[in-house]
mmCIF file of C-alpha atoms in Angstrom:
data_model
loop_
_atom_site.group_PDB
_atom_site.id
_atom_site.type_symbol
_atom_site.label_atom_id
_atom_site.label_comp_id
_atom_site.label_asym_id
_atom_site.label_seq_id
_atom_site.Cartn_x
_atom_site.Cartn_y
_atom_site.Cartn_z
ATOM 1 C CA UNK A 192 21.416 -21.590 106.759
ATOM 2 C CA UNK A 193 18.651 -22.665 109.180
ATOM 3 C CA UNK A 194 16.729 -19.634 107.937
ATOM 4 C CA UNK A 195 15.804 -20.918 104.477
ATOM 5 C CA UNK A 196 14.913 -17.450 103.174
ATOM 6 C CA UNK A 197 18.524 -16.352 103.729
ATOM 7 C CA UNK A 198 19.689 -18.944 101.205
ATOM 8 C CA UNK A 199 18.309 -16.618 98.541
ATOM 9 C CA UNK A 200 21.074 -14.085 99.281
ATOM 10 C CA UNK A 201 23.967 -16.531 99.822
ATOM 11 C CA UNK A 202 26.011 -17.313 96.707
ATOM 12 C CA UNK A 203 29.152 -19.281 95.809
ATOM 13 C CA UNK A 204 32.031 -16.807 95.420
ATOM 14 C CA UNK A 205 34.892 -17.245 92.932
ATOM 15 C CA UNK A 206 38.213 -15.391 92.903
ATOM 16 C CA UNK A 207 41.060 -15.381 90.387
ATOM 17 C CA UNK A 208 43.210 -18.041 92.040
ATOM 18 C CA UNK A 209 40.315 -20.486 92.384
ATOM 19 C CA UNK A 210 39.360 -19.871 88.775
ATOM 20 C CA UNK A 211 42.875 -20.697 87.564
ATOM 21 C CA UNK A 212 43.197 -23.827 89.708
ATOM 22 C CA UNK A 213 39.994 -25.635 88.892
ATOM 23 C CA UNK A 214 37.166 -23.120 88.774
ATOM 24 C CA UNK A 215 35.412 -24.432 91.874
ATOM 25 C CA UNK A 216 34.411 -21.893 94.539
ATOM 26 C CA UNK A 217 35.149 -22.876 98.132
ATOM 27 C CA UNK A 218 33.650 -19.784 99.748
ATOM 28 C CA UNK A 219 30.308 -18.016 99.844
ATOM 29 C CA UNK A 220 29.234 -14.388 99.849
ATOM 30 C CA UNK A 221 26.166 -12.637 101.215
ATOM 31 C CA UNK A 222 24.786 -10.354 98.536
ATOM 32 C CA UNK A 223 21.662 -8.311 99.137
ATOM 33 C CA UNK A 224 22.307 -6.628 95.745
ATOM 34 C CA UNK A 225 20.505 -3.251 95.760
ATOM 35 C CA UNK A 226 17.887 -4.138 98.384
ATOM 36 C CA UNK A 227 17.178 -1.384 100.895
ATOM 37 C CA UNK A 228 17.662 -2.011 104.611
ATOM 38 C CA UNK A 229 14.049 -3.041 105.226
ATOM 39 C CA UNK A 230 14.097 -5.486 102.304
ATOM 40 C CA UNK A 231 17.429 -6.930 103.428
ATOM 41 C CA UNK A 232 16.195 -7.366 107.006
ATOM 42 C CA UNK A 233 13.552 -9.796 105.728
ATOM 43 C CA UNK A 234 16.400 -12.302 105.303
ATOM 44 C CA UNK A 235 16.769 -12.477 109.073
ATOM 45 C CA UNK A 236 19.798 -14.752 109.612
ATOM 46 C CA UNK A 237 21.845 -13.246 106.799
ATOM 47 C CA UNK A 238 21.022 -9.711 107.866
ATOM 48 C CA UNK A 239 21.927 -10.402 111.507
ATOM 49 C CA UNK A 240 25.244 -11.954 110.442
ATOM 50 C CA UNK A 241 26.144 -8.840 108.462
ATOM 51 C CA UNK A 242 25.003 -6.600 111.302
ATOM 52 C CA UNK A 243 27.318 -8.410 113.741
ATOM 53 C CA UNK A 244 30.350 -8.912 111.468
ATOM 54 C CA UNK A 245 30.272 -6.100 108.895
ATOM 55 C CA UNK A 246 28.659 -3.058 110.491
ATOM 56 C CA UNK A 247 31.227 -2.696 113.340
ATOM 57 C CA UNK A 248 34.122 -2.916 110.867
ATOM 58 C CA UNK A 249 32.632 -0.219 108.654
ATOM 59 C CA UNK A 250 31.961 2.012 111.643
ATOM 60 C CA UNK A 251 35.555 1.548 112.798
ATOM 61 C CA UNK A 252 37.009 2.313 109.361
ATOM 62 C CA UNK A 253 34.816 5.394 109.016
ATOM 63 C CA UNK A 254 36.059 6.663 112.379
ATOM 64 C CA UNK A 255 39.710 5.848 111.641
ATOM 65 C CA UNK A 256 39.504 7.528 108.234
ATOM 66 C CA UNK A 257 37.928 10.751 109.464
ATOM 67 C CA UNK A 258 39.887 13.980 109.207
ATOM 68 C CA UNK A 259 40.984 16.036 112.264
ATOM 69 C CA UNK A 260 37.570 17.722 112.379
ATOM 70 C CA UNK A 261 35.791 14.380 112.504
ATOM 71 C CA UNK A 262 34.491 14.534 108.933
ATOM 72 C CA UNK A 263 34.088 11.064 107.439
ATOM 73 C CA UNK A 264 35.598 10.546 103.992
ATOM 74 C CA UNK A 265 32.982 10.230 101.218
ATOM 75 C CA UNK A 266 33.704 6.590 100.360
ATOM 76 C CA UNK A 267 33.609 5.505 104.016
ATOM 77 C CA UNK A 268 30.377 7.440 104.447
ATOM 78 C CA UNK A 269 28.874 5.703 101.417
ATOM 79 C CA UNK A 270 29.910 2.258 102.673
ATOM 80 C CA UNK A 271 28.502 3.007 106.124
ATOM 81 C CA UNK A 272 25.220 4.382 104.750
ATOM 82 C CA UNK A 273 24.583 1.061 102.981
ATOM 83 C CA UNK A 274 26.484 -1.188 105.385
ATOM 84 C CA UNK A 275 24.413 -4.321 104.597
ATOM 85 C CA UNK A 276 25.406 -4.202 100.913
ATOM 86 C CA UNK A 277 28.693 -5.301 99.366
ATOM 87 C CA UNK A 278 31.227 -2.486 99.073
ATOM 88 C CA UNK A 279 31.600 -3.158 95.354
ATOM 89 C CA UNK A 280 28.595 -5.280 94.477
ATOM 90 C CA UNK A 281 28.521 -4.825 90.686
ATOM 91 C CA UNK A 282 24.685 -4.817 90.532
ATOM 92 C CA UNK A 283 24.557 -3.983 86.800
ATOM 93 C CA UNK A 284 26.725 -6.998 85.965
ATOM 94 C CA UNK A 285 24.775 -9.310 88.279
ATOM 95 C CA UNK A 286 21.461 -8.272 86.733
ATOM 96 C CA UNK A 287 22.812 -9.287 83.312
ATOM 97 C CA UNK A 288 24.521 -12.564 84.166
ATOM 98 C CA UNK A 289 21.481 -13.762 86.141
ATOM 99 C CA UNK A 290 19.668 -13.985 82.798
ATOM 100 C CA UNK A 291 22.261 -16.430 81.412
ATOM 101 C CA UNK A 292 22.989 -20.091 82.224
ATOM 102 C CA UNK A 293 26.720 -19.265 82.380
ATOM 103 C CA UNK A 294 29.147 -16.422 81.728
ATOM 104 C CA UNK A 295 32.828 -15.982 80.940
ATOM 105 C CA UNK A 296 35.512 -14.846 83.368
ATOM 106 C CA UNK A 297 39.237 -14.167 83.244
ATOM 107 C CA UNK A 298 41.615 -13.370 86.082
ATOM 108 C CA UNK A 299 42.517 -9.675 85.970
ATOM 109 C CA UNK A 300 46.186 -10.542 86.499
ATOM 110 C CA UNK A 301 47.680 -13.606 84.820
ATOM 111 C CA UNK A 302 50.665 -14.786 82.766
ATOM 112 C CA UNK A 303 48.254 -15.688 79.969
ATOM 113 C CA UNK A 304 44.573 -14.974 79.374
ATOM 114 C CA UNK A 305 42.613 -18.062 80.427
ATOM 115 C CA UNK A 306 38.876 -17.841 79.868
ATOM 116 C CA UNK A 307 36.491 -20.041 81.842
ATOM 117 C CA UNK A 308 32.725 -20.449 81.820
ATOM 118 C CA UNK A 309 31.135 -20.318 85.270
ATOM 119 C CA UNK A 310 27.554 -20.786 86.376
ATOM 120 C CA UNK A 311 25.455 -17.639 86.652
ATOM 121 C CA UNK A 312 24.724 -18.719 90.243
ATOM 122 C CA UNK A 313 28.341 -17.843 91.109
ATOM 123 C CA UNK A 314 29.328 -14.326 92.150
ATOM 124 C CA UNK A 315 32.666 -13.149 90.694
ATOM 125 C CA UNK A 316 35.214 -11.397 92.916
ATOM 126 C CA UNK A 317 36.511 -7.967 91.981
ATOM 127 C CA UNK A 318 39.707 -9.721 90.792
ATOM 128 C CA UNK A 319 37.816 -11.374 87.950
ATOM 129 C CA UNK A 320 36.833 -9.656 84.737
ATOM 130 C CA UNK A 321 33.413 -10.979 83.784
ATOM 131 C CA UNK A 322 31.853 -11.039 80.321
ATOM 132 C CA UNK A 323 28.139 -11.344 79.625
ATOM 133 C CA UNK A 324 28.765 -14.076 77.068
ATOM 134 C CA UNK A 325 27.480 -17.648 77.188
ATOM 135 C CA UNK A 326 28.236 -18.916 73.670
ATOM 136 C CA UNK A 327 31.046 -21.162 72.450
ATOM 137 C CA UNK A 328 31.857 -18.926 69.488
ATOM 138 C CA UNK A 329 32.766 -15.953 71.709
ATOM 139 C CA UNK A 330 34.844 -18.261 73.914
ATOM 140 C CA UNK A 331 36.657 -19.478 70.795
ATOM 141 C CA UNK A 332 37.431 -15.990 69.529
ATOM 142 C CA UNK A 333 38.736 -14.863 72.927
ATOM 143 C CA UNK A 334 40.858 -18.015 73.258
ATOM 144 C CA UNK A 335 42.349 -17.602 69.787
ATOM 145 C CA UNK A 336 45.939 -16.787 68.893
ATOM 146 C CA UNK A 337 44.717 -13.516 67.361
ATOM 147 C CA UNK A 338 43.283 -12.395 70.687
ATOM 148 C CA UNK A 339 46.426 -13.579 72.529
ATOM 149 C CA UNK A 340 48.610 -11.346 70.332
ATOM 150 C CA UNK A 341 46.199 -8.435 70.810
ATOM 151 C CA UNK A 342 46.277 -9.076 74.543
ATOM 152 C CA UNK A 343 50.099 -8.942 74.582
ATOM 153 C CA UNK A 344 50.160 -5.648 72.681
ATOM 154 C CA UNK A 345 47.430 -3.869 74.638
ATOM 155 C CA UNK A 346 47.739 -5.049 78.237
ATOM 156 C CA UNK A 347 49.758 -3.466 81.008
ATOM 157 C CA UNK A 348 52.108 -5.583 83.113
ATOM 158 C CA UNK A 349 52.288 -6.275 86.825
ATOM 159 C CA UNK A 350 55.747 -7.804 87.363
ATOM 160 C CA UNK A 351 55.923 -10.719 84.882
ATOM 161 C CA UNK A 352 52.138 -11.014 84.691
ATOM 162 C CA UNK A 353 49.737 -9.270 82.342
ATOM 163 C CA UNK A 354 46.804 -7.209 83.564
ATOM 164 C CA UNK A 355 43.565 -7.434 81.601
ATOM 165 C CA UNK A 356 42.256 -3.898 81.154
ATOM 166 C CA UNK A 357 39.327 -2.269 79.406
ATOM 167 C CA UNK A 358 41.652 -1.166 76.611
ATOM 168 C CA UNK A 359 41.981 -4.762 75.459
ATOM 169 C CA UNK A 360 38.265 -5.500 75.436
ATOM 170 C CA UNK A 361 37.127 -2.153 74.040
ATOM 171 C CA UNK A 362 39.561 -2.160 71.124
ATOM 172 C CA UNK A 363 39.710 -5.820 70.093
ATOM 173 C CA UNK A 364 38.623 -6.104 66.428
ATOM 174 C CA UNK A 365 36.030 -8.875 66.550
ATOM 175 C CA UNK A 366 35.357 -10.669 63.242
ATOM 176 C CA UNK A 367 32.855 -8.538 61.384
ATOM 177 C CA UNK A 368 31.606 -10.809 58.618
ATOM 178 C CA UNK A 369 31.946 -14.380 59.842
ATOM 179 C CA UNK A 370 29.868 -16.922 57.937
ATOM 180 C CA UNK A 371 27.618 -19.436 59.667
ATOM 181 C CA UNK A 372 30.099 -22.179 58.741
ATOM 182 C CA UNK A 373 33.004 -20.219 60.270
ATOM 183 C CA UNK A 374 31.048 -19.509 63.458
ATOM 184 C CA UNK A 375 30.152 -23.196 63.801
ATOM 185 C CA UNK A 376 33.783 -24.227 63.192
ATOM 186 C CA UNK A 377 35.091 -21.836 65.861
ATOM 187 C CA UNK A 378 32.413 -22.975 68.315
ATOM 188 C CA UNK A 379 33.288 -26.639 67.717
ATOM 189 C CA UNK A 380 37.013 -25.906 68.162
ATOM 190 C CA UNK A 381 36.191 -24.059 71.394
ATOM 191 C CA UNK A 382 34.303 -27.046 72.791
ATOM 192 C CA UNK A 383 37.151 -29.390 71.868
ATOM 193 C CA UNK A 384 39.686 -27.005 73.417
ATOM 194 C CA UNK A 385 37.765 -26.990 76.715
ATOM 195 C CA UNK A 386 37.521 -30.792 76.635
ATOM 196 C CA UNK A 387 41.285 -31.152 76.129
ATOM 197 C CA UNK A 388 42.030 -28.572 78.832
ATOM 198 C CA UNK A 389 39.767 -30.383 81.290
ATOM 199 C CA UNK A 390 41.599 -33.643 80.565
ATOM 200 C CA UNK A 391 44.998 -31.987 80.959
ATOM 201 C CA UNK A 392 44.005 -30.417 84.284
ATOM 202 C CA UNK A 393 43.347 -33.870 85.740
#
């Protein structure tokens, strides 16, 4: 952007397909997070772009979705009231991952759970489940055969693909008394697994 201040609200954007085919974003997203309209307007170029390209679409959808008396549906009204913000911005998640050098993601729908670390500078799409985890040990546990079997038992299916739901994450029995040696061994195996996967992907 010619307006350098706007670069502060422009982020690489990663979806599920990109994650599964190399993990490199090829698109960007404007994210004003929870900034109010006055704060967002300080990023002049970005704000003007959203005003031209997003606001008319939200106004149109609000009008099209109104009932016969002209009452706008609550969700359209909410989107229109904060038209400069992402519809589903996930501000709580962003505030947490911004504190980390990287975080874990998985595609919400996949034939097999594939976990990938991505930079905290990248914004995840709503089709990615993100985890506020940056350590190799957690990656190793989630990539283990134990977690794969748990995943198969607990996930719902969309055609032949599994869907990663909260029921998997919230119920998975993480190791409760791992020793330092065990944690280090899992972390080392996780690093080697990622190295081998990177080689295979070439």
